[in-house]
């Protein structure tokens, strides 16, 4: 069965610090990979996605993620975080042949001004 | 475009009571999902509809949960009777079509507290 692991449950950073959130998945076949974000009081929304091609994908608000197939990882990065990046971040995976999206447990990011 | 609408936003009930949640997907979205998000966990798929047909309800606790999408648009999710462990946020999501590469559009969710 597919599963997604997010190793950092809570991350606290100061503004301008760099961010990297880990995401590992278990599935032997080809996958689609997503990062969703939930800002306080708002709905889950797509941050970025990887389907194929360049393993380094760029999303909204300066976020990027790198798919490393050999490591089954899809880590999220941002060179310099802002207070407005305070949110909960979810990694999600589905098999290319499937519609079923499997979410990680999420990482709560707090950015201190 | 208008987003996915859900109501109510919050609901508090006692165990063994029943509760219903409503979802109106984005116009034209044929696929509708209900997810359960327990505190500290990621969303877990309960049921998926394609138009008014059920595609996957394998993780829906059918002894107490039911869902319908009669006209292929709005959907309701019901719990009867509720248990303490049903306390969670219930999320509705929709997509234009079913497919692994299609991102989901989520509503704000209904936060259910069972006491």
CSV table of C-alpha atoms in Angstrom, one decimal:
chain,number,residue,atom,x,y,z
A,1,UNK,CA,0.0,0.0,0.0
A,2,UNK,CA,1.1,3.5,-0.7
A,3,UNK,CA,2.2,5.7,2.2
A,4,UNK,CA,3.6,9.2,2.6
A,5,UNK,CA,6.0,10.3,5.4
A,6,UNK,CA,6.6,13.8,6.5
A,7,UNK,CA,9.3,13.8,9.1
A,8,UNK,CA,9.0,17.2,10.5
A,9,UNK,CA,5.7,17.8,12.3
A,10,UNK,CA,6.5,21.2,13.5
A,11,UNK,CA,9.0,23.7,12.2
A,12,UNK,CA,9.8,27.1,13.6
A,13,UNK,CA,11.9,29.6,11.6
A,14,UNK,CA,12.7,33.2,11.6
A,15,UNK,CA,11.9,35.4,8.6
A,16,UNK,CA,14.5,35.1,5.8
A,17,UNK,CA,15.6,31.7,6.9
A,18,UNK,CA,15.7,28.9,4.4
A,19,UNK,CA,13.2,26.1,4.5
A,20,UNK,CA,13.3,22.5,3.5
A,21,UNK,CA,10.4,20.1,4.4
A,22,UNK,CA,11.0,16.4,3.9
A,23,UNK,CA,8.6,14.1,2.1
A,24,UNK,CA,9.2,10.4,1.4
A,25,UNK,CA,6.7,8.0,-0.2
A,26,UNK,CA,6.5,4.3,-0.6
A,27,UNK,CA,5.3,3.0,-3.9
A,28,UNK,CA,7.2,1.0,-6.5
A,29,UNK,CA,5.6,2.4,-9.7
A,30,UNK,CA,5.4,5.8,-11.3
A,31,UNK,CA,3.7,8.5,-9.3
A,32,UNK,CA,2.3,12.0,-9.4
A,33,UNK,CA,3.5,14.2,-6.5
A,34,UNK,CA,1.9,17.2,-4.9
A,35,UNK,CA,2.4,19.7,-2.1
A,36,UNK,CA,-0.7,21.4,-0.7
A,37,UNK,CA,-0.8,24.2,1.7
A,38,UNK,CA,-3.4,25.3,4.3
A,39,UNK,CA,-3.1,28.9,5.5
A,40,UNK,CA,-4.8,29.7,8.8
A,41,UNK,CA,-8.5,29.8,8.4
A,42,UNK,CA,-8.3,28.8,4.7
A,43,UNK,CA,-8.9,25.8,2.6
A,44,UNK,CA,-6.2,23.4,1.3
A,45,UNK,CA,-4.8,24.6,-1.9
A,46,UNK,CA,-2.2,23.4,-4.4
A,47,UNK,CA,1.3,24.7,-4.0
A,48,UNK,CA,3.0,22.7,-6.7
A,49,UNK,CA,2.9,19.4,-8.5
A,50,UNK,CA,5.2,17.0,-10.4
A,51,UNK,CA,3.9,14.8,-13.1
A,52,UNK,CA,6.9,14.2,-15.4
A,53,UNK,CA,9.9,15.9,-16.9
A,54,UNK,CA,12.2,18.2,-15.0
A,55,UNK,CA,12.4,16.9,-11.5
A,56,UNK,CA,12.8,20.4,-10.1
A,57,UNK,CA,9.4,22.0,-10.1
A,58,UNK,CA,8.5,25.5,-9.2
A,59,UNK,CA,5.3,26.6,-7.5
A,60,UNK,CA,3.6,29.6,-6.2
A,61,UNK,CA,5.1,32.1,-3.8
A,62,UNK,CA,8.7,31.1,-4.5
A,63,UNK,CA,8.4,27.5,-3.4
A,64,UNK,CA,10.1,24.7,-5.3
A,65,UNK,CA,10.4,20.9,-4.9
A,66,UNK,CA,12.7,18.3,-6.2
A,67,UNK,CA,11.7,14.8,-7.1
A,68,UNK,CA,14.5,12.3,-6.4
A,69,UNK,CA,13.3,9.0,-7.7
A,70,UNK,CA,16.1,7.0,-6.2
A,71,UNK,CA,15.3,8.3,-2.8
A,72,UNK,CA,11.5,8.2,-3.2
A,73,UNK,CA,11.6,11.8,-2.0
A,74,UNK,CA,9.9,15.1,-2.9
A,75,UNK,CA,11.2,17.7,-0.6
A,76,UNK,CA,9.8,21.2,-0.5
A,77,UNK,CA,12.2,24.2,-0.4
A,78,UNK,CA,12.1,28.0,-0.2
A,79,UNK,CA,15.3,30.0,0.0
A,80,UNK,CA,13.9,32.8,2.3
A,81,UNK,CA,10.6,32.4,4.2
A,82,UNK,CA,8.2,35.2,5.1
A,83,UNK,CA,5.8,35.5,8.0
A,84,UNK,CA,3.0,34.9,5.5
A,85,UNK,CA,4.3,31.4,4.9
A,86,UNK,CA,3.0,30.4,8.3
A,87,UNK,CA,0.8,27.5,7.4
A,88,UNK,CA,0.4,23.7,7.4
A,89,UNK,CA,2.0,21.9,4.4
A,90,UNK,CA,0.9,18.5,3.1
A,91,UNK,CA,2.8,16.2,0.8
A,92,UNK,CA,0.5,13.9,-1.3
A,93,UNK,CA,1.1,11.1,-3.8
A,94,UNK,CA,-0.9,9.1,-6.2
A,95,UNK,CA,0.0,6.3,-8.6
A,96,UNK,CA,-0.2,7.4,-12.2
A,97,UNK,CA,-2.8,4.8,-12.8
A,98,UNK,CA,-4.9,5.8,-9.8
A,99,UNK,CA,-7.1,8.7,-8.7
A,100,UNK,CA,-6.6,8.0,-5.0
A,101,UNK,CA,-4.5,10.7,-3.4
A,102,UNK,CA,-2.6,9.7,-0.3
A,103,UNK,CA,-1.6,12.5,2.1
A,104,UNK,CA,1.2,12.8,4.6
A,105,UNK,CA,0.5,13.9,8.1
A,106,UNK,CA,1.5,17.5,7.5
A,107,UNK,CA,4.1,19.9,8.8
A,108,UNK,CA,3.1,23.0,10.7
A,109,UNK,CA,5.4,25.9,9.8
A,110,UNK,CA,5.6,28.9,12.1
A,111,UNK,CA,7.6,31.8,10.8
A,112,UNK,CA,8.5,34.4,13.4
A,113,UNK,CA,8.8,38.0,12.2
B,1,UNK,CA,-14.6,30.8,-10.3
B,2,UNK,CA,-16.5,30.1,-7.1
B,3,UNK,CA,-14.8,27.5,-4.8
B,4,UNK,CA,-16.1,24.4,-3.2
B,5,UNK,CA,-18.8,25.3,-0.7
B,6,UNK,CA,-19.4,23.4,2.5
B,7,UNK,CA,-21.7,23.8,5.4
B,8,UNK,CA,-21.9,24.0,8.3
B,9,UNK,CA,-18.4,25.2,9.2
B,10,UNK,CA,-18.7,23.8,12.7
B,11,UNK,CA,-20.9,21.2,14.4
B,12,UNK,CA,-20.9,19.9,18.0
B,13,UNK,CA,-23.0,16.8,18.8
B,14,UNK,CA,-23.2,14.2,21.4
B,15,UNK,CA,-22.2,10.6,20.7
B,16,UNK,CA,-24.9,8.5,19.2
B,17,UNK,CA,-26.5,11.5,17.6
B,18,UNK,CA,-26.7,11.9,13.8
B,19,UNK,CA,-25.2,14.7,11.7
B,20,UNK,CA,-25.1,15.6,8.0
B,21,UNK,CA,-22.7,17.7,6.0
B,22,UNK,CA,-23.4,19.4,2.7
B,23,UNK,CA,-21.0,20.1,-0.2
B,24,UNK,CA,-21.5,22.0,-3.4
B,25,UNK,CA,-18.6,21.5,-5.8
B,26,UNK,CA,-17.2,23.9,-8.4
B,27,UNK,CA,-19.6,24.2,-11.3
B,28,UNK,CA,-18.8,21.6,-14.0
B,29,UNK,CA,-16.7,19.4,-11.8
B,30,UNK,CA,-17.9,15.9,-12.3
B,31,UNK,CA,-15.7,14.3,-9.6
B,32,UNK,CA,-16.4,14.8,-5.9
B,33,UNK,CA,-14.5,13.5,-2.9
B,34,UNK,CA,-15.1,13.4,0.8
B,35,UNK,CA,-12.1,13.3,3.0
B,36,UNK,CA,-11.8,12.9,6.8
B,37,UNK,CA,-9.0,14.8,8.5
B,38,UNK,CA,-8.4,13.8,12.1
B,39,UNK,CA,-6.3,16.2,14.2
B,40,UNK,CA,-2.6,15.6,13.6
B,41,UNK,CA,-3.1,13.5,10.5
B,42,UNK,CA,-3.4,14.2,6.8
B,43,UNK,CA,-6.7,13.9,5.0
B,44,UNK,CA,-8.0,10.4,4.3
B,45,UNK,CA,-10.3,9.6,1.4
B,46,UNK,CA,-13.8,8.4,2.5
B,47,UNK,CA,-15.6,8.3,-0.8
B,48,UNK,CA,-15.3,9.4,-4.4
B,49,UNK,CA,-18.2,10.1,-6.8
B,50,UNK,CA,-18.0,10.4,-10.5
B,51,UNK,CA,-21.2,12.4,-11.4
B,52,UNK,CA,-23.8,10.6,-9.2
B,53,UNK,CA,-22.1,7.2,-9.2
B,54,UNK,CA,-19.7,5.9,-6.5
B,55,UNK,CA,-16.2,5.2,-7.7
B,56,UNK,CA,-14.6,4.2,-4.4
B,57,UNK,CA,-16.1,3.9,-0.9
B,58,UNK,CA,-13.7,1.3,0.3
B,59,UNK,CA,-12.6,3.4,3.4
B,60,UNK,CA,-16.1,4.6,4.3
B,61,UNK,CA,-17.3,3.0,7.6
B,62,UNK,CA,-20.6,1.9,6.0
B,63,UNK,CA,-22.2,0.8,9.3
B,64,UNK,CA,-22.5,4.5,10.3
B,65,UNK,CA,-21.5,6.7,7.4
B,66,UNK,CA,-23.4,7.3,4.2
B,67,UNK,CA,-23.1,9.7,1.3
B,68,UNK,CA,-25.1,10.5,-1.7
B,69,UNK,CA,-24.9,12.7,-4.8
B,70,UNK,CA,-28.3,12.3,-6.3
B,71,UNK,CA,-28.2,14.7,-9.2
B,72,UNK,CA,-24.5,14.6,-9.8
B,73,UNK,CA,-23.9,18.1,-8.3
B,74,UNK,CA,-24.4,18.6,-4.5
B,75,UNK,CA,-23.5,15.9,-2.1
B,76,UNK,CA,-24.3,15.1,1.5
B,77,UNK,CA,-22.3,13.0,4.0
B,78,UNK,CA,-24.2,11.6,7.0
B,79,UNK,CA,-23.0,10.0,10.2
B,80,UNK,CA,-25.5,8.0,12.2
B,81,UNK,CA,-24.8,7.3,15.1
B,82,UNK,CA,-21.7,9.3,15.7
B,83,UNK,CA,-18.8,8.1,17.9
B,84,UNK,CA,-16.2,10.1,19.7
B,85,UNK,CA,-13.6,9.0,17.2
B,86,UNK,CA,-15.5,10.7,14.4
B,87,UNK,CA,-14.4,14.1,15.7
B,88,UNK,CA,-12.5,15.5,12.7
B,89,UNK,CA,-12.6,18.0,9.9
B,90,UNK,CA,-14.7,16.7,6.9
B,91,UNK,CA,-13.4,18.0,3.7
B,92,UNK,CA,-15.1,18.1,0.3
B,93,UNK,CA,-13.1,18.4,-2.9
B,94,UNK,CA,-13.8,18.4,-6.5
B,95,UNK,CA,-12.1,18.0,-9.9
B,96,UNK,CA,-13.2,18.4,-13.5
B,97,UNK,CA,-12.3,14.9,-14.3
B,98,UNK,CA,-10.9,11.8,-12.7
B,99,UNK,CA,-7.3,11.3,-13.3
B,100,UNK,CA,-4.1,10.9,-11.3
B,101,UNK,CA,-2.6,14.2,-12.5
B,102,UNK,CA,-5.6,16.4,-11.7
B,103,UNK,CA,-5.2,18.6,-8.6
B,104,UNK,CA,-8.1,18.7,-6.2
B,105,UNK,CA,-10.0,21.8,-5.2
B,106,UNK,CA,-10.9,21.7,-1.5
B,107,UNK,CA,-13.7,23.4,0.5
B,108,UNK,CA,-13.1,24.9,3.9
B,109,UNK,CA,-14.3,21.8,5.6
B,110,UNK,CA,-16.7,21.1,8.5
B,111,UNK,CA,-15.2,20.7,11.9
B,112,UNK,CA,-17.1,18.1,13.8
B,113,UNK,CA,-16.8,17.6,17.6
B,114,UNK,CA,-18.5,14.6,19.1
B,115,UNK,CA,-18.8,14.8,22.9
